[in-house]
Amino acid sequence: MSNEKELLESSKKAAGYKAVDDYLSDGLRVGIGSGSTIKYVVDRIKEKGLNVVCVPTSFQSTQLIVDAGLTLSDLSRTPSLDITIDGADEVDPDFNIIKGGGGCQLQEKVVAYASKQLVIVADYTKDVKHLGENWKKGIPIEVIPMAYVPVMKKLESMSLTPVLRMAVNKAGPVVSDNGNFIIDAKFQPPLSNIPQLAIDIKMIPGVVETGLFINMAKKVYFGQKDGSTTSR
Ligand SMILES: O=C(CO)[C@H](O)[C@H](O)COP(=O)(O)O
């Protein structure tokens, strides 16, 4: 691993471990987010031997929970959660968040909404003044497949630049865990009135969910290069 990659990894680990240490204890019902930082959350839960019930937010998250030997549940059995810990692609000072780099934003938002609180864990590159500062891939938007062309046209009319997310080791588009497509709506930062933009995108028929998480997280941990964490 190059030094920069090592620093990024240790910052993810620092954020994941700190959130578990500060927020989790035996008996809690916990939403487990998705992405590379969440791996460290699951590692820490396992390391501490915490007796928690875990509700996943994706296929990847389910696998992490199962592989770690933690107790797996779902929203049918455990519809109310004490907390969800999840990653992020970017967080601005007003706690506007872009999620969905891994295409899991729909289940992530459902699980976070079922939780009393959402805690975000992220590396130092995600801590930004304006959304789009470091994250250049746009706002991930999950759409039903038959609607993707009209949704893209509508997004264009809103001064966004939509790109259908394509699979890497398969011909054709990425298919989400829910059988849908993902459009990445690129934008020129800074965005204005992000809460309204989230509503406007969500209102387009065919859109299932957006990766804009507004007013959902109250605490964010950013891992730093030296293995420490900052939070806000
Ligand atoms: O929203 C997500 C997946 O849909 C992830 O939480 C987000 O992309 C951050 O991932 P990572 O921890 O790998 O940086």
Coordinates of N, CA and C and ligand atoms in Angstrom, one line a residue:
M1 N 0.8 -1.2 0.0 CA 0.0 0.0 0.0 C 0.9 1.3 0.0
S2 N 0.5 2.3 -0.8 CA 1.2 3.5 -0.8 C 1.0 4.2 0.5
N3 N 1.8 5.2 0.9 CA 1.7 5.9 2.1 C 0.4 6.6 2.2
E4 N -0.1 7.2 1.2 CA -1.4 7.9 1.2 C -2.5 7.0 1.5
K5 N -2.5 5.8 0.8 CA -3.5 4.8 1.1 C -3.5 4.3 2.5
E6 N -2.3 4.1 3.0 CA -2.2 3.7 4.4 C -2.8 4.7 5.4
L7 N -2.5 6.0 5.1 CA -3.0 7.1 6.0 C -4.5 7.1 5.9
L8 N -5.0 6.9 4.7 CA -6.5 6.9 4.5 C -7.1 5.8 5.3
E9 N -6.5 4.6 5.2 CA -7.0 3.4 5.9 C -7.0 3.7 7.4
S10 N -5.9 4.2 7.9 CA -5.8 4.3 9.4 C -6.8 5.4 9.8
S11 N -7.1 6.4 9.0 CA -8.1 7.4 9.4 C -9.5 6.8 9.4
K12 N -9.8 5.9 8.5 CA -11.1 5.2 8.5 C -11.2 4.4 9.7
K13 N -10.1 3.7 10.1 CA -10.2 2.8 11.2 C -10.4 3.7 12.5
A14 N -9.7 4.8 12.6 CA -9.8 5.7 13.8 C -11.2 6.1 13.9
A15 N -11.9 6.6 12.8 CA -13.2 7.1 12.9 C -14.2 5.9 13.3
G16 N -14.0 4.8 12.7 CA -14.9 3.7 13.0 C -14.8 3.2 14.4
Y17 N -13.6 3.1 14.9 CA -13.4 2.6 16.3 C -13.9 3.6 17.3
K18 N -13.7 4.9 17.0 CA -14.1 5.9 18.0 C -15.6 6.0 18.1
A19 N -16.3 5.9 17.0 CA -17.8 5.9 17.1 C -18.3 4.7 17.9
V20 N -17.7 3.5 17.7 CA -18.2 2.4 18.4 C -17.9 2.6 19.9
D21 N -16.7 3.1 20.2 CA -16.3 3.3 21.6 C -17.2 4.3 22.3
D22 N -17.6 5.4 21.6 CA -18.4 6.4 22.2 C -19.9 6.1 22.3
Y23 N -20.4 5.3 21.3 CA -21.8 5.2 21.2 C -22.4 3.8 21.5
L24 N -21.6 2.7 21.3 CA -22.3 1.4 21.4 C -22.0 0.7 22.8
S25 N -23.1 0.0 23.2 CA -23.0 -0.8 24.4 C -23.9 -2.0 24.2
D26 N -23.8 -3.0 25.1 CA -24.6 -4.2 25.1 C -26.0 -3.9 25.0
G27 N -26.8 -4.6 24.2 CA -28.2 -4.5 24.2 C -28.8 -3.5 23.2
L28 N -27.9 -2.8 22.5 CA -28.4 -1.8 21.5 C -28.8 -2.5 20.2
R29 N -29.8 -1.8 19.5 CA -30.2 -2.2 18.2 C -29.5 -1.2 17.2
V30 N -28.6 -1.8 16.4 CA -27.7 -0.9 15.6 C -27.8 -1.1 14.1
G31 N -28.1 0.0 13.4 CA -28.0 -0.1 11.9 C -26.5 0.0 11.5
I32 N -26.2 -0.9 10.6 CA -24.8 -1.0 10.1 C -24.7 -0.5 8.7
G33 N -24.0 0.6 8.5 CA -23.9 1.2 7.2 C -23.1 0.4 6.2
S34 N -22.8 1.0 5.1 CA -22.1 0.3 4.0 C -20.8 1.1 3.6
G35 N -19.9 0.4 3.0 CA -18.7 1.1 2.5 C -17.5 0.6 3.2
S36 N -16.3 1.2 2.9 CA -15.1 0.7 3.4 C -14.8 1.1 4.8
T37 N -15.4 2.2 5.3 CA -15.1 2.6 6.7 C -15.9 1.8 7.7
I38 N -17.0 1.3 7.2 CA -17.9 0.5 8.1 C -17.3 -0.8 8.5
K39 N -16.4 -1.3 7.7 CA -15.7 -2.5 8.0 C -15.0 -2.4 9.4
Y40 N -14.5 -1.2 9.7 CA -13.8 -1.0 11.0 C -14.8 -0.9 12.1
V41 N -16.0 -0.4 11.9 CA -17.1 -0.4 12.9 C -17.4 -1.8 13.3
V42 N -17.6 -2.7 12.3 CA -17.9 -4.1 12.6 C -16.7 -4.8 13.3
D43 N -15.5 -4.5 12.8 CA -14.3 -5.1 13.4 C -14.3 -4.7 14.9
R44 N -14.6 -3.4 15.2 CA -14.5 -3.0 16.6 C -15.6 -3.6 17.5
I45 N -16.8 -3.8 16.9 CA -17.9 -4.4 17.7 C -17.5 -5.8 18.0
K46 N -16.9 -6.5 17.0 CA -16.4 -7.9 17.2 C -15.3 -7.9 18.3
E47 N -14.3 -7.0 18.1 CA -13.2 -7.0 19.0 C -13.6 -6.8 20.5
K48 N -14.6 -5.9 20.7 CA -15.1 -5.7 22.0 C -16.1 -6.7 22.6
G49 N -16.5 -7.6 21.7 CA -17.5 -8.6 22.1 C -18.8 -8.0 22.4
L50 N -19.2 -6.9 21.8 CA -20.5 -6.3 22.2 C -21.7 -7.1 21.7
N51 N -22.6 -7.2 22.6 CA -23.8 -8.0 22.3 C -24.9 -7.0 21.8
V52 N -24.8 -6.8 20.5 CA -25.8 -5.8 19.8 C -26.5 -6.6 18.7
V53 N -27.7 -6.1 18.4 CA -28.5 -6.6 17.3 C -28.2 -5.7 16.1
C54 N -27.8 -6.3 15.0 CA -27.3 -5.5 13.8 C -28.3 -5.6 12.6
V55 N -28.7 -4.4 12.1 CA -29.6 -4.4 10.9 C -28.7 -3.8 9.8
P56 N -28.6 -4.5 8.7 CA -27.7 -4.1 7.6 C -28.4 -3.1 6.7
T57 N -27.5 -2.5 5.8 CA -28.1 -1.5 4.9 C -27.7 -1.9 3.4
S58 N -27.2 -3.1 3.3 CA -26.9 -3.5 1.9 C -26.5 -5.0 2.0
F59 N -26.2 -5.6 0.8 CA -25.7 -6.9 0.8 C -24.3 -7.0 1.4
Q60 N -23.5 -5.9 1.1 CA -22.1 -5.9 1.7 C -22.2 -5.8 3.2
S61 N -23.1 -5.0 3.7 CA -23.2 -4.9 5.1 C -23.7 -6.2 5.8
T62 N -24.6 -6.9 5.1 CA -25.1 -8.2 5.6 C -23.9 -9.1 5.7
Q63 N -23.1 -9.1 4.7 CA -21.9 -10.0 4.7 C -20.9 -9.7 5.8
L64 N -20.7 -8.4 6.0 CA -19.8 -8.0 7.1 C -20.3 -8.5 8.5
I65 N -21.6 -8.3 8.7 CA -22.2 -8.7 10.0 C -22.1 -10.3 10.1
V66 N -22.5 -11.0 9.1 CA -22.4 -12.4 9.2 C -21.0 -12.9 9.4
D67 N -20.1 -12.4 8.6 CA -18.7 -12.9 8.7 C -18.1 -12.6 10.0
A68 N -18.5 -11.5 10.7 CA -18.0 -11.2 12.0 C -18.7 -12.0 13.1
G69 N -19.7 -12.8 12.7 CA -20.5 -13.6 13.7 C -21.4 -12.8 14.6
L70 N -21.8 -11.6 14.1 CA -22.7 -10.7 15.0 C -24.1 -11.1 14.7
T71 N -25.0 -10.6 15.6 CA -26.4 -11.0 15.5 C -27.1 -10.2 14.4
L72 N -27.6 -10.9 13.4 CA -28.2 -10.2 12.2 C -29.7 -10.1 12.4
S73 N -30.3 -8.9 12.1 CA -31.7 -8.8 12.1 C -32.1 -8.0 10.9
D74 N -33.4 -7.6 10.8 CA -33.9 -6.8 9.7 C -35.0 -5.9 10.2
L75 N -35.5 -5.0 9.4 CA -36.5 -4.0 9.9 C -37.8 -4.6 10.1
S76 N -38.1 -5.9 9.7 CA -39.3 -6.5 10.0 C -39.3 -7.0 11.4
R77 N -38.2 -7.5 11.9 CA -38.0 -8.0 13.2 C -37.6 -6.9 14.2
T78 N -36.9 -6.0 13.7 CA -36.3 -4.9 14.5 C -36.6 -3.5 13.9
P79 N -37.9 -3.1 13.9 CA -38.2 -1.9 13.1 C -37.7 -0.6 13.7
S80 N -37.4 -0.6 15.0 CA -36.9 0.6 15.7 C -35.5 0.4 16.2
L81 N -34.6 1.3 15.7 CA -33.2 1.1 16.1 C -32.7 2.2 17.0
D82 N -31.7 1.9 17.9 CA -31.2 2.9 18.8 C -30.3 3.8 18.0
I83 N -29.5 3.3 17.1 CA -28.5 4.1 16.4 C -28.1 3.4 15.1
T84 N -27.8 4.2 14.1 CA -27.1 3.7 12.9 C -25.8 4.4 12.8
I85 N -24.7 3.6 12.5 CA -23.4 4.2 12.2 C -23.2 3.9 10.7
D86 N -22.8 5.0 9.9 CA -22.7 4.8 8.5 C -21.6 5.7 8.0
G87 N -21.1 5.4 6.8 CA -20.1 6.2 6.2 C -20.7 7.4 5.4
A88 N -19.8 8.2 4.7 CA -20.3 9.3 3.9 C -19.3 9.6 2.8
D89 N -19.8 10.2 1.8 CA -18.8 10.6 0.7 C -18.4 12.1 0.9
E90 N -19.2 12.9 1.5 CA -18.9 14.2 1.9 C -19.9 14.8 2.9
V91 N -19.4 15.6 3.8 CA -20.2 16.3 4.8 C -19.9 17.8 4.8
D92 N -20.9 18.6 4.7 CA -20.6 20.1 4.8 C -20.8 20.6 6.2
P93 N -20.5 21.8 6.5 CA -20.7 22.3 7.9 C -22.1 22.3 8.4
D94 N -23.1 22.3 7.5 CA -24.5 22.3 7.9 C -25.0 20.8 8.0
F95 N -24.1 19.9 8.0 CA -24.5 18.4 8.0 C -25.3 18.0 6.8
N96 N -25.2 18.7 5.7 CA -25.7 18.2 4.4 C -24.6 17.1 4.0
I97 N -25.1 16.0 3.6 CA -24.2 14.8 3.4 C -24.5 14.2 2.0
I98 N -23.5 13.9 1.3 CA -23.7 13.0 0.1 C -23.3 11.6 0.5
K99 N -24.2 10.7 0.2 CA -23.9 9.2 0.4 C -24.3 8.5 -0.9
G100 N -23.9 7.3 -1.0 CA -24.3 6.5 -2.1 C -23.1 6.2 -3.1
G101 N -21.9 6.5 -2.7 CA -20.8 6.2 -3.5 C -20.8 4.7 -3.8
G102 N -21.2 3.9 -2.9 CA -21.3 2.4 -3.1 C -22.7 2.0 -3.5
G103 N -23.5 3.0 -3.8 CA -24.9 2.6 -4.4 C -25.9 2.1 -3.4
C104 N -25.7 2.3 -2.1 CA -26.5 1.7 -1.1 C -27.4 2.7 -0.4
Q105 N -27.6 3.9 -1.0 CA -28.2 5.0 -0.3 C -29.7 4.8 0.1
L106 N -30.4 4.0 -0.7 CA -31.8 3.7 -0.4 C -31.9 3.0 0.9
Q107 N -31.3 1.9 1.0 CA -31.5 1.1 2.3 C -30.8 1.8 3.4
E108 N -29.7 2.6 3.1 CA -29.0 3.3 4.2 C -30.0 4.4 4.7
K109 N -30.7 5.0 3.9 CA -31.6 6.1 4.4 C -32.8 5.5 5.1
V110 N -33.3 4.4 4.6 CA -34.5 3.7 5.3 C -34.0 3.3 6.7
V111 N -32.8 2.7 6.8 CA -32.4 2.2 8.1 C -32.1 3.4 9.1
A112 N -31.4 4.5 8.5 CA -31.1 5.6 9.3 C -32.4 6.3 9.8
Y113 N -33.4 6.3 9.0 CA -34.7 6.9 9.4 C -35.4 6.1 10.5
A114 N -35.1 4.8 10.5 CA -35.7 4.0 11.6 C -34.9 4.1 12.9
S115 N -33.9 4.9 12.9 CA -33.0 5.0 14.1 C -33.1 6.3 14.8
K116 N -32.9 6.2 16.2 CA -33.0 7.4 17.0 C -31.9 8.4 16.6
Q117 N -30.8 7.9 16.2 CA -29.7 8.8 15.8 C -28.8 8.1 14.7
L118 N -28.3 9.0 13.9 CA -27.3 8.6 12.8 C -26.0 9.2 13.1
V119 N -25.0 8.4 13.3 CA -23.6 8.8 13.5 C -22.8 8.4 12.2
I120 N -22.1 9.4 11.7 CA -21.3 9.2 10.5 C -19.8 9.0 10.8
V121 N -19.2 8.1 10.1 CA -17.7 7.9 10.3 C -17.1 8.0 8.9
A122 N -16.0 8.8 8.8 CA -15.5 9.1 7.5 C -14.0 9.5 7.6
D123 N -13.3 9.4 6.5 CA -11.9 9.8 6.5 C -11.8 11.3 6.3
Y124 N -10.6 11.8 6.4 CA -10.4 13.3 6.4 C -10.8 14.0 5.1
T125 N -10.8 13.2 4.0 CA -11.2 13.8 2.7 C -12.6 14.2 2.6
K126 N -13.4 13.7 3.5 CA -14.9 13.9 3.4 C -15.4 15.2 4.1
D127 N -14.4 15.8 4.9 CA -14.8 17.0 5.7 C -14.6 18.2 4.8
V128 N -15.7 18.8 4.3 CA -15.6 19.9 3.3 C -16.4 21.1 3.7
K129 N -16.0 22.2 3.1 CA -16.8 23.4 3.3 C -18.0 23.4 2.3
H130 N -17.9 22.9 1.1 CA -19.0 22.8 0.2 C -19.0 21.4 -0.4
L131 N -20.2 20.9 -0.5 CA -20.4 19.6 -1.2 C -19.8 19.7 -2.6
G132 N -19.1 18.7 -3.0 CA -18.5 18.8 -4.4 C -17.0 19.2 -4.4
E133 N -16.5 19.6 -3.2 CA -15.1 20.1 -3.1 C -14.2 19.0 -3.4
N134 N -14.3 17.8 -2.9 CA -13.4 16.7 -3.2 C -14.2 15.6 -4.0
W135 N -15.5 15.4 -3.7 CA -16.3 14.4 -4.3 C -16.8 14.9 -5.6
K136 N -16.2 14.3 -6.7 CA -16.5 14.8 -8.1 C -17.5 14.0 -8.8
K137 N -18.0 12.9 -8.1 CA -18.8 11.9 -8.8 C -20.3 12.3 -8.8
G138 N -20.7 13.4 -8.1 CA -22.1 13.8 -8.1 C -22.9 13.2 -7.1
I139 N -24.2 13.5 -7.2 CA -25.2 13.0 -6.2 C -25.8 11.7 -6.8
P140 N -25.6 10.6 -6.0 CA -26.1 9.3 -6.4 C -27.7 9.3 -6.3
I141 N -28.3 8.9 -7.4 CA -29.8 8.9 -7.4 C -30.2 7.5 -7.8
E142 N -31.0 6.8 -7.0 CA -31.5 5.5 -7.4 C -32.8 5.6 -8.2
V143 N -32.9 5.0 -9.4 CA -34.2 5.2 -10.2 C -34.6 3.8 -10.6
I144 N -35.9 3.7 -10.9 CA -36.4 2.4 -11.5 C -35.9 2.4 -12.9
P145 N -35.5 1.2 -13.4 CA -34.9 1.2 -14.7 C -35.7 1.8 -15.9
M146 N -37.0 1.6 -15.9 CA -37.8 2.2 -17.1 C -37.8 3.7 -17.1
A147 N -37.5 4.3 -16.0 CA -37.6 5.8 -15.9 C -36.3 6.5 -16.1
Y148 N -35.2 5.8 -16.4 CA -33.9 6.5 -16.2 C -33.7 7.6 -17.3
V149 N -34.2 7.4 -18.5 CA -34.0 8.5 -19.5 C -34.7 9.7 -19.2
P150 N -36.1 9.7 -18.9 CA -36.8 10.9 -18.6 C -36.2 11.5 -17.3
V151 N -35.8 10.7 -16.3 CA -35.2 11.3 -15.1 C -33.9 12.1 -15.4
M152 N -33.1 11.5 -16.3 CA -31.9 12.2 -16.7 C -32.2 13.5 -17.4
K153 N -33.2 13.5 -18.2 CA -33.6 14.7 -19.0 C -34.0 15.8 -18.0
K154 N -34.8 15.4 -17.0 CA -35.2 16.3 -16.0 C -34.1 16.9 -15.2
L155 N -33.1 16.0 -14.8 CA -32.0 16.4 -14.0 C -31.1 17.5 -14.8
E156 N -31.0 17.2 -16.2 CA -30.3 18.2 -17.0 C -31.0 19.6 -17.0
S157 N -32.3 19.5 -17.0 CA -33.0 20.8 -16.9 C -32.9 21.5 -15.6
M158 N -32.3 20.8 -14.6 CA -32.1 21.4 -13.3 C -30.6 21.8 -13.1
S159 N -29.9 21.9 -14.3 CA -28.5 22.3 -14.3 C -27.6 21.2 -13.7
L160 N -28.0 20.0 -13.7 CA -27.1 18.9 -13.2 C -26.7 18.1 -14.4
T161 N -25.6 17.4 -14.3 CA -25.1 16.6 -15.4 C -25.2 15.1 -15.0
P162 N -26.3 14.5 -15.4 CA -26.5 13.1 -15.0 C -25.7 12.1 -15.8
V163 N -25.2 11.1 -15.1 CA -24.4 10.0 -15.8 C -25.0 8.7 -15.2
L164 N -25.3 7.8 -16.1 CA -25.8 6.5 -15.7 C -24.6 5.7 -15.2
R165 N -24.6 5.2 -13.9 CA -23.5 4.5 -13.4 C -23.3 3.1 -14.1
M166 N -22.2 2.9 -14.7 CA -21.9 1.6 -15.4 C -21.2 0.6 -14.5
A167 N -21.5 -0.7 -14.7 CA -20.8 -1.7 -14.0 C -19.4 -1.8 -14.5
V168 N -18.5 -2.4 -13.7 CA -17.1 -2.6 -14.0 C -16.8 -4.0 -14.6
N169 N -17.3 -5.0 -13.9 CA -17.0 -6.3 -14.5 C -18.2 -7.0 -15.0
K170 N -19.1 -6.2 -15.6 CA -20.3 -6.7 -16.2 C -20.7 -5.7 -17.3
A171 N -21.3 -6.2 -18.4 CA -21.7 -5.3 -19.4 C -23.0 -4.6 -18.9
G172 N -23.1 -3.3 -19.2 CA -24.3 -2.5 -18.8 C -24.2 -1.8 -17.5
P173 N -25.4 -1.3 -17.0 CA -25.4 -0.5 -15.8 C -25.2 -1.2 -14.5
V174 N -24.8 -0.5 -13.5 CA -24.8 -1.0 -12.1 C -26.3 -1.3 -11.8
V175 N -26.6 -2.4 -11.2 CA -27.9 -2.7 -10.7 C -27.8 -2.8 -9.2
S176 N -28.6 -1.9 -8.5 CA -28.5 -1.8 -7.1 C -29.1 -3.1 -6.4
D177 N -28.9 -3.1 -5.1 CA -29.4 -4.3 -4.3 C -30.9 -4.4 -4.4
N178 N -31.5 -3.3 -4.9 CA -33.0 -3.3 -5.0 C -33.4 -3.5 -6.4
G179 N -32.5 -3.8 -7.3 CA -32.9 -4.1 -8.7 C -33.0 -2.8 -9.5
N180 N -32.5 -1.7 -9.0 CA -32.7 -0.4 -9.7 C -31.4 0.1 -10.3
F181 N -31.4 1.2 -11.1 CA -30.2 1.8 -11.7 C -29.8 3.0 -10.8
I182 N -28.6 3.4 -10.9 CA -28.1 4.5 -10.2 C -27.6 5.6 -11.2
I183 N -28.1 6.8 -11.0 CA -27.7 7.9 -11.8 C -26.8 8.8 -10.9
D184 N -25.6 9.2 -11.4 CA -24.8 10.1 -10.6 C -25.0 11.5 -11.2
A185 N -25.6 12.4 -10.5 CA -25.9 13.7 -11.0 C -24.7 14.7 -10.6
K186 N -23.8 14.9 -11.6 CA -22.7 15.8 -11.3 C -23.2 17.2 -11.2
F187 N -22.4 18.1 -10.5 CA -22.8 19.4 -10.3 C -21.6 20.3 -10.2
Q188 N -21.9 21.6 -10.4 CA -20.8 22.6 -10.3 C -20.9 23.2 -8.8
P189 N -20.0 23.0 -7.9 CA -20.1 23.5 -6.6 C -19.9 25.0 -6.6
P190 N -20.4 25.8 -5.7 CA -21.3 25.3 -4.6 C -22.7 25.2 -5.0
L191 N -23.4 24.2 -4.4 CA -24.8 24.0 -4.6 C -25.6 25.0 -3.8
S192 N -26.7 25.5 -4.3 CA -27.5 26.4 -3.5 C -28.7 25.7 -3.0
N193 N -29.2 26.1 -1.8 CA -30.4 25.5 -1.2 C -30.4 23.9 -1.4
I194 N -29.5 23.3 -0.7 CA -29.4 21.8 -0.8 C -30.7 21.1 -0.3
P195 N -31.3 21.5 0.8 CA -32.5 20.8 1.2 C -33.6 20.9 0.2
Q196 N -33.7 22.0 -0.5 CA -34.8 22.1 -1.5 C -34.4 21.2 -2.7
L197 N -33.1 21.2 -3.1 CA -32.7 20.4 -4.2 C -33.0 18.9 -3.9
A198 N -32.8 18.5 -2.7 CA -33.0 17.1 -2.3 C -34.5 16.8 -2.5
I199 N -35.4 17.7 -2.2 CA -36.8 17.5 -2.3 C -37.2 17.5 -3.8
D200 N -36.6 18.4 -4.6 CA -36.9 18.5 -6.0 C -36.5 17.2 -6.8
I201 N -35.4 16.7 -6.4 CA -34.9 15.4 -7.1 C -35.8 14.3 -6.7
K202 N -36.1 14.2 -5.4 CA -37.0 13.1 -4.9 C -38.4 13.1 -5.5
M203 N -38.8 14.3 -5.9 CA -40.2 14.5 -6.5 C -40.3 14.0 -7.9
I204 N -39.2 13.8 -8.6 CA -39.2 13.3 -10.0 C -39.8 11.9 -10.1
P205 N -40.8 11.7 -10.8 CA -41.4 10.3 -10.9 C -40.3 9.3 -11.4
G206 N -40.2 8.2 -10.7 CA -39.2 7.2 -11.1 C -38.0 7.2 -10.2
V207 N -37.8 8.4 -9.5 CA -36.7 8.4 -8.5 C -37.1 7.7 -7.2
V208 N -36.3 6.8 -6.8 CA -36.7 6.0 -5.6 C -36.0 6.7 -4.4
E209 N -34.8 7.1 -4.5 CA -34.1 7.8 -3.4 C -32.9 8.6 -3.9
T210 N -32.5 9.6 -3.1 CA -31.3 10.3 -3.5 C -30.2 10.1 -2.4
G211 N -29.0 10.4 -2.7 CA -27.9 10.3 -1.8 C -27.7 11.5 -1.0
L212 N -28.6 12.5 -1.1 CA -28.5 13.7 -0.2 C -29.2 13.4 1.1
F213 N -28.4 13.3 2.2 CA -29.0 13.1 3.5 C -29.0 14.5 4.2
I214 N -30.2 15.0 4.4 CA -30.3 16.3 5.0 C -30.9 16.2 6.4
N215 N -30.3 16.9 7.3 CA -30.9 16.9 8.7 C -31.1 15.5 9.3
M216 N -30.2 14.7 9.0 CA -30.3 13.3 9.5 C -29.2 13.0 10.5
A217 N -28.0 13.3 10.2 CA -26.9 13.0 11.2 C -26.7 14.2 12.1
K218 N -26.4 13.8 13.4 CA -26.2 14.9 14.4 C -24.7 14.8 14.9
K219 N -24.0 13.8 14.5 CA -22.6 13.6 14.9 C -21.8 13.0 13.8
V220 N -20.7 13.6 13.5 CA -19.8 13.0 12.5 C -18.4 12.9 13.0
Y221 N -17.7 11.7 12.8 CA -16.3 11.6 13.2 C -15.5 11.5 11.9
F222 N -14.5 12.3 11.9 CA -13.5 12.3 10.8 C -12.2 11.8 11.3
G223 N -11.8 10.6 10.7 CA -10.5 10.1 11.1 C -9.4 11.0 10.4
Q224 N -8.3 11.2 11.1 CA -7.2 12.0 10.6 C -6.0 11.2 10.2
K225 N -5.0 11.8 9.5 CA -3.9 11.1 9.0 C -3.0 10.5 10.2
D226 N -3.0 11.1 11.3 CA -2.2 10.6 12.4 C -2.9 9.6 13.3
G227 N -4.1 9.2 12.8 CA -4.8 8.1 13.6 C -5.7 8.7 14.7
S228 N -5.7 10.1 14.8 CA -6.7 10.7 15.7 C -8.0 10.9 15.0
T229 N -9.0 11.5 15.8 CA -10.3 11.8 15.1 C -10.7 13.2 15.5
T230 N -11.4 13.9 14.6 CA -12.1 15.1 15.0 C -13.6 14.8 14.9
S231 N -14.4 15.6 15.5 CA -15.8 15.3 15.4 C -16.5 16.7 15.5
R232 N -17.7 16.6 14.9 CA -18.6 17.8 15.0 C -20.1 17.3 15.0
Ligands
LIG1 O1 -22.9 5.7 1.1 C1 -22.1 4.8 1.1 C2 -22.4 3.6 0.3 O2 -23.6 3.7 -0.4 C3 -20.9 4.8 1.8 O3 -21.1 5.0 3.2 C4 -20.0 6.0 1.3 O4 -19.8 5.8 -0.1 C5 -18.7 6.0 2.0 O5 -17.9 4.9 1.7 P1 -16.4 4.7 2.2 O6 -16.5 4.4 3.7 O7 -15.9 3.5 1.4 O8 -15.7 5.9 1.9

